[in-house]
Short mmCIF file of C-alpha atoms in Angstrom, two decimals:
data_model
loop_
_atom_site.label_atom_id
_atom_site.label_comp_id
_atom_site.label_asym_id
_atom_site.label_seq_id
_atom_site.Cartn_x
_atom_site.Cartn_y
_atom_site.Cartn_z
CA GLY A 1 -15.68 6.55 25.84
CA ASP A 2 -15.38 7.42 22.46
CA SER A 3 -15.15 4.86 19.85
CA VAL A 4 -14.84 4.17 16.26
CA THR A 5 -16.47 0.94 14.41
CA GLN A 6 -15.81 0.23 10.70
CA MET A 7 -17.00 -2.72 8.49
CA GLU A 8 -15.01 -5.44 8.59
CA GLY A 9 -12.84 -6.87 5.43
CA PRO A 10 -11.53 -8.04 3.43
CA VAL A 11 -13.47 -5.88 0.56
CA THR A 12 -12.97 -7.72 -2.60
CA LEU A 13 -13.43 -5.67 -5.63
CA SER A 14 -12.83 -5.71 -9.28
CA GLU A 15 -10.81 -2.72 -10.95
CA GLU A 16 -13.43 0.00 -11.84
CA ALA A 17 -15.88 -0.96 -9.16
CA PHE A 18 -17.69 1.45 -6.36
CA LEU A 19 -16.00 1.42 -3.07
CA THR A 20 -17.77 2.33 0.36
CA ILE A 21 -16.28 1.20 3.36
CA ASN A 22 -18.63 2.54 6.51
CA CYS A 23 -17.50 4.01 9.85
CA THR A 24 -19.57 5.11 12.49
CA TYR A 25 -18.39 6.58 15.74
CA THR A 26 -19.31 7.58 19.03
CA ALA A 27 -18.12 10.94 20.70
CA THR A 28 -19.30 12.84 23.31
CA GLY A 29 -18.25 16.31 21.77
CA TYR A 30 -17.76 17.55 18.51
CA PRO A 31 -14.85 15.42 16.93
CA SER A 32 -12.64 15.63 14.00
CA LEU A 33 -12.79 12.39 11.71
CA PHE A 34 -10.29 11.06 9.53
CA TRP A 35 -9.54 8.27 7.04
CA TYR A 36 -5.94 6.90 7.20
CA VAL A 37 -4.85 4.30 4.39
CA GLN A 38 -1.57 1.91 5.19
CA TYR A 39 0.06 0.57 2.15
CA PRO A 40 1.66 -3.24 2.54
CA GLY A 41 4.95 -2.60 4.84
CA GLU A 42 4.26 1.19 5.18
CA GLY A 43 3.18 3.30 7.89
CA LEU A 44 -0.12 5.37 8.10
CA GLN A 45 -0.46 8.36 5.63
CA LEU A 46 -3.63 10.82 6.11
CA LEU A 47 -5.94 10.21 3.04
CA LEU A 48 -8.44 12.85 4.23
CA LYS A 49 -10.23 14.43 6.75
CA ALA A 50 -13.42 16.49 7.87
CA THR A 51 -13.31 18.60 11.00
CA LYS A 52 -17.17 19.59 11.35
CA ALA A 53 -20.65 18.62 10.66
CA ASP A 54 -21.46 18.57 6.78
CA ASP A 55 -17.84 19.16 5.70
CA LYS A 56 -16.64 16.72 2.70
CA GLY A 57 -13.27 15.43 2.94
CA SER A 58 -11.43 14.60 -0.34
CA ASN A 59 -8.35 13.45 -2.06
CA LYS A 60 -7.11 11.03 -4.69
CA GLY A 61 -10.93 10.15 -5.93
CA PHE A 62 -11.76 9.37 -2.20
CA GLU A 63 -14.74 11.22 -0.75
CA ALA A 64 -16.06 10.86 3.00
CA THR A 65 -18.72 13.43 4.50
CA TYR A 66 -18.96 14.24 8.30
CA ARG A 67 -22.98 13.36 9.00
CA LYS A 68 -23.39 14.15 12.44
CA GLU A 69 -26.93 13.01 12.13
CA THR A 70 -26.23 9.47 11.55
CA THR A 71 -22.86 9.92 13.61
CA SER A 72 -21.00 8.33 9.96
CA PHE A 73 -18.28 9.04 8.04
CA HIS A 74 -18.22 6.50 5.20
CA LEU A 75 -15.53 6.38 2.77
CA GLU A 76 -16.25 6.09 -0.94
CA LYS A 77 -14.57 6.16 -4.70
CA GLY A 78 -15.96 5.74 -7.73
CA SER A 79 -13.92 3.82 -9.44
CA VAL A 80 -11.20 1.51 -7.34
CA GLN A 81 -7.87 0.95 -8.78
CA VAL A 82 -5.54 -2.21 -8.03
CA SER A 83 -3.02 0.49 -6.55
CA ASP A 84 -5.87 1.20 -4.06
CA SER A 85 -5.45 -2.09 -2.20
CA ALA A 86 -4.30 -1.38 1.50
CA VAL A 87 -5.81 -1.07 4.72
CA TYR A 88 -7.86 1.68 5.57
CA PHE A 89 -8.46 3.24 9.11
CA CYS A 90 -11.41 5.32 10.21
CA ALA A 91 -10.32 7.55 13.16
CA LEU A 92 -11.43 10.43 15.30
CA SER A 93 -9.78 13.20 17.54
CA ASP A 94 -11.69 15.06 20.62
CA ASN A 95 -9.98 18.07 19.00
CA THR A 96 -6.50 16.92 21.27
CA ASP A 97 -3.38 15.03 19.54
CA LYS A 98 -4.91 11.68 20.44
CA LEU A 99 -6.58 9.44 17.93
CA ILE A 100 -8.98 6.92 18.36
CA PHE A 101 -8.92 4.34 15.42
CA GLY A 102 -11.18 1.55 14.31
CA THR A 103 -9.78 -1.78 13.46
CA GLY A 104 -9.33 -1.28 9.70
CA THR A 105 -10.74 -2.65 6.38
CA ARG A 106 -8.60 -4.50 4.19
CA LEU A 107 -9.48 -3.69 0.29
CA GLN A 108 -8.50 -6.09 -2.23
CA VAL A 109 -8.71 -4.82 -5.90
CA PHE A 110 -8.48 -7.31 -8.66
CA PRO A 111 -7.71 -6.48 -12.29
CA ASN B 1 12.37 18.00 5.15
CA ALA B 2 12.67 14.62 6.10
CA GLY B 3 9.33 13.15 7.63
CA VAL B 4 9.01 10.90 10.94
CA MET B 5 12.07 8.80 11.25
CA GLN B 6 11.84 5.72 13.10
CA ASN B 7 14.19 3.06 13.81
CA PRO B 8 14.91 -0.02 13.54
CA ARG B 9 12.30 -0.70 11.23
CA HIS B 10 12.23 -4.45 11.94
CA LEU B 11 13.69 -5.91 15.66
CA VAL B 12 13.72 -9.35 16.81
CA ARG B 13 14.01 -9.98 20.29
CA ARG B 14 13.99 -13.62 22.63
CA ARG B 15 11.57 -13.43 25.56
CA GLY B 16 13.19 -11.51 28.35
CA GLN B 17 15.65 -9.24 26.26
CA GLU B 18 14.97 -5.18 26.27
CA ALA B 19 13.85 -3.79 23.02
CA ARG B 20 14.51 -0.09 22.23
CA LEU B 21 12.52 1.92 19.57
CA ARG B 22 13.61 5.34 18.32
CA CYS B 23 11.89 7.85 16.81
CA SER B 24 12.87 11.30 15.48
CA PRO B 25 10.20 13.70 14.83
CA MET B 26 9.60 16.01 11.77
CA LYS B 27 11.72 19.11 12.09
CA GLY B 28 9.97 21.70 13.79
CA HIS B 29 7.79 18.93 15.80
CA SER B 30 8.04 19.05 19.75
CA HIS B 31 5.60 16.59 20.50
CA VAL B 32 5.83 12.99 20.00
CA TYR B 33 2.98 10.32 20.29
CA TRP B 34 3.29 6.44 20.06
CA TYR B 35 0.78 4.01 18.99
CA ARG B 36 0.80 0.18 18.95
CA GLN B 37 -0.92 -1.90 16.29
CA LEU B 38 -1.61 -5.87 17.42
CA PRO B 39 -2.11 -8.41 14.71
CA GLU B 40 -5.33 -7.55 12.88
CA GLU B 41 -6.29 -4.65 14.99
CA GLY B 42 -6.21 -1.08 14.86
CA LEU B 43 -3.77 1.44 16.26
CA LYS B 44 -4.07 1.95 20.00
CA PHE B 45 -2.43 5.21 21.80
CA MET B 46 0.13 4.46 24.41
CA VAL B 47 2.00 7.63 25.24
CA TYR B 48 2.20 11.39 24.26
CA LEU B 49 5.55 13.33 24.83
CA GLN B 50 7.05 17.03 24.89
CA LYS B 51 10.57 17.52 25.42
CA GLU B 52 11.48 16.26 28.79
CA ASN B 53 7.78 15.69 29.47
CA ILE B 54 5.11 12.62 29.39
CA ILE B 55 1.90 14.60 29.03
CA ASP B 56 -0.18 11.65 28.83
CA GLU B 57 0.38 7.95 29.45
CA SER B 58 -2.73 6.34 29.63
CA GLY B 59 -2.38 3.81 27.27
CA MET B 60 1.21 2.43 28.53
CA PRO B 61 0.95 -0.85 29.90
CA LYS B 62 1.90 -0.66 33.58
CA GLU B 63 4.67 -2.55 33.97
CA ARG B 64 7.63 -2.93 31.58
CA PHE B 65 7.18 -0.21 29.21
CA SER B 66 8.30 3.14 29.41
CA ALA B 67 9.14 6.44 26.96
CA GLU B 68 10.98 9.52 26.98
CA PHE B 69 11.69 12.48 24.97
CA PRO B 70 15.02 13.84 25.95
CA LYS B 71 16.22 17.62 25.22
CA GLU B 72 18.31 16.16 22.50
CA GLY B 73 17.87 13.28 20.55
CA PRO B 74 14.99 11.08 19.50
CA SER B 75 12.50 9.80 21.52
CA ILE B 76 12.76 6.41 22.79
CA LEU B 77 9.81 3.53 23.66
CA ARG B 78 11.79 1.09 25.62
CA ILE B 79 10.08 -2.41 26.76
CA GLN B 80 11.77 -4.55 29.37
CA GLN B 81 11.41 -8.20 29.66
CA VAL B 82 9.63 -8.69 26.33
CA VAL B 83 7.18 -10.98 26.22
CA ARG B 84 5.61 -12.94 23.08
CA GLY B 85 2.49 -10.71 23.35
CA ASP B 86 4.65 -7.51 22.85
CA SER B 87 4.68 -8.78 19.07
CA ALA B 88 3.48 -5.69 16.90
CA ALA B 89 4.18 -2.73 14.99
CA TYR B 90 4.78 0.25 17.13
CA PHE B 91 4.12 3.78 15.21
CA CYS B 92 5.45 7.11 16.12
CA ALA B 93 3.91 10.41 15.28
CA SER B 94 5.01 14.08 15.66
CA SER B 95 2.90 17.46 15.49
CA PRO B 96 4.01 20.56 16.08
CA GLY B 97 1.42 21.11 18.89
CA GLY B 98 -0.85 24.15 19.18
CA SER B 99 -4.76 24.27 18.87
CA GLN B 100 -4.84 22.00 15.45
CA GLY B 101 -4.60 18.65 17.58
CA ALA B 102 -4.32 15.86 15.63
CA ASN B 103 -5.29 17.43 12.30
CA VAL B 104 -1.28 17.85 11.78
CA LEU B 105 -0.15 14.33 13.07
CA THR B 106 2.56 13.09 10.67
CA PHE B 107 3.29 9.22 11.10
CA GLY B 108 6.52 7.49 10.79
CA ALA B 109 6.85 4.11 8.97
CA GLY B 110 6.65 2.02 12.00
CA SER B 111 8.79 -0.38 14.19
CA ARG B 112 7.98 -3.96 13.69
CA LEU B 113 9.02 -5.91 16.84
CA THR B 114 9.30 -9.66 16.65
CA VAL B 115 9.60 -11.60 20.25
CA LEU B 116 10.46 -15.46 19.81
#
């Protein structure tokens, strides 16, 4: 079945460092891909999405490009802030309403 | 326009008791989804409902768990005779349905169940 694999955390960075969180997927069709963020004590918020190959999703300085050839959707940010500390989830949808999530990656940014 | 509202935010139950979690979808949304997040894990799909209908319950445990979304009122996830392994965060999401699929899911803040 469809699945999502993302790098284990925690990822610990200093403020203004470059961030990459790897995400790869397995799917039989042409899924849509998502990154969600969960701040401490809160629910999930959609960070960005891409619905077809080579699309780039972007929001709040974060970017991810849908790479069909490598089945990847890595999350990047050029300069992280302390306020970016959260858990990041990669997810896919086979274009139904059901999302399949990765296990999440905790990001900790220190001043 | 209020988002997806879940209550209670925190619920403590002793083993063997019942837990009821409520979810009011966004205004205009008629589709509701429940996900469970076990400690240190990602979210796992449980059930998908429309008003008065269960569309997909493939992620629901076979026993003790049930869900409903009545014509009036919130969706309810019910866990009977809770056990410690039921301790988790339960998230509700809603969508207006249609061809957009998961592209338009909105999540609530979650209900955290602790079983003593």
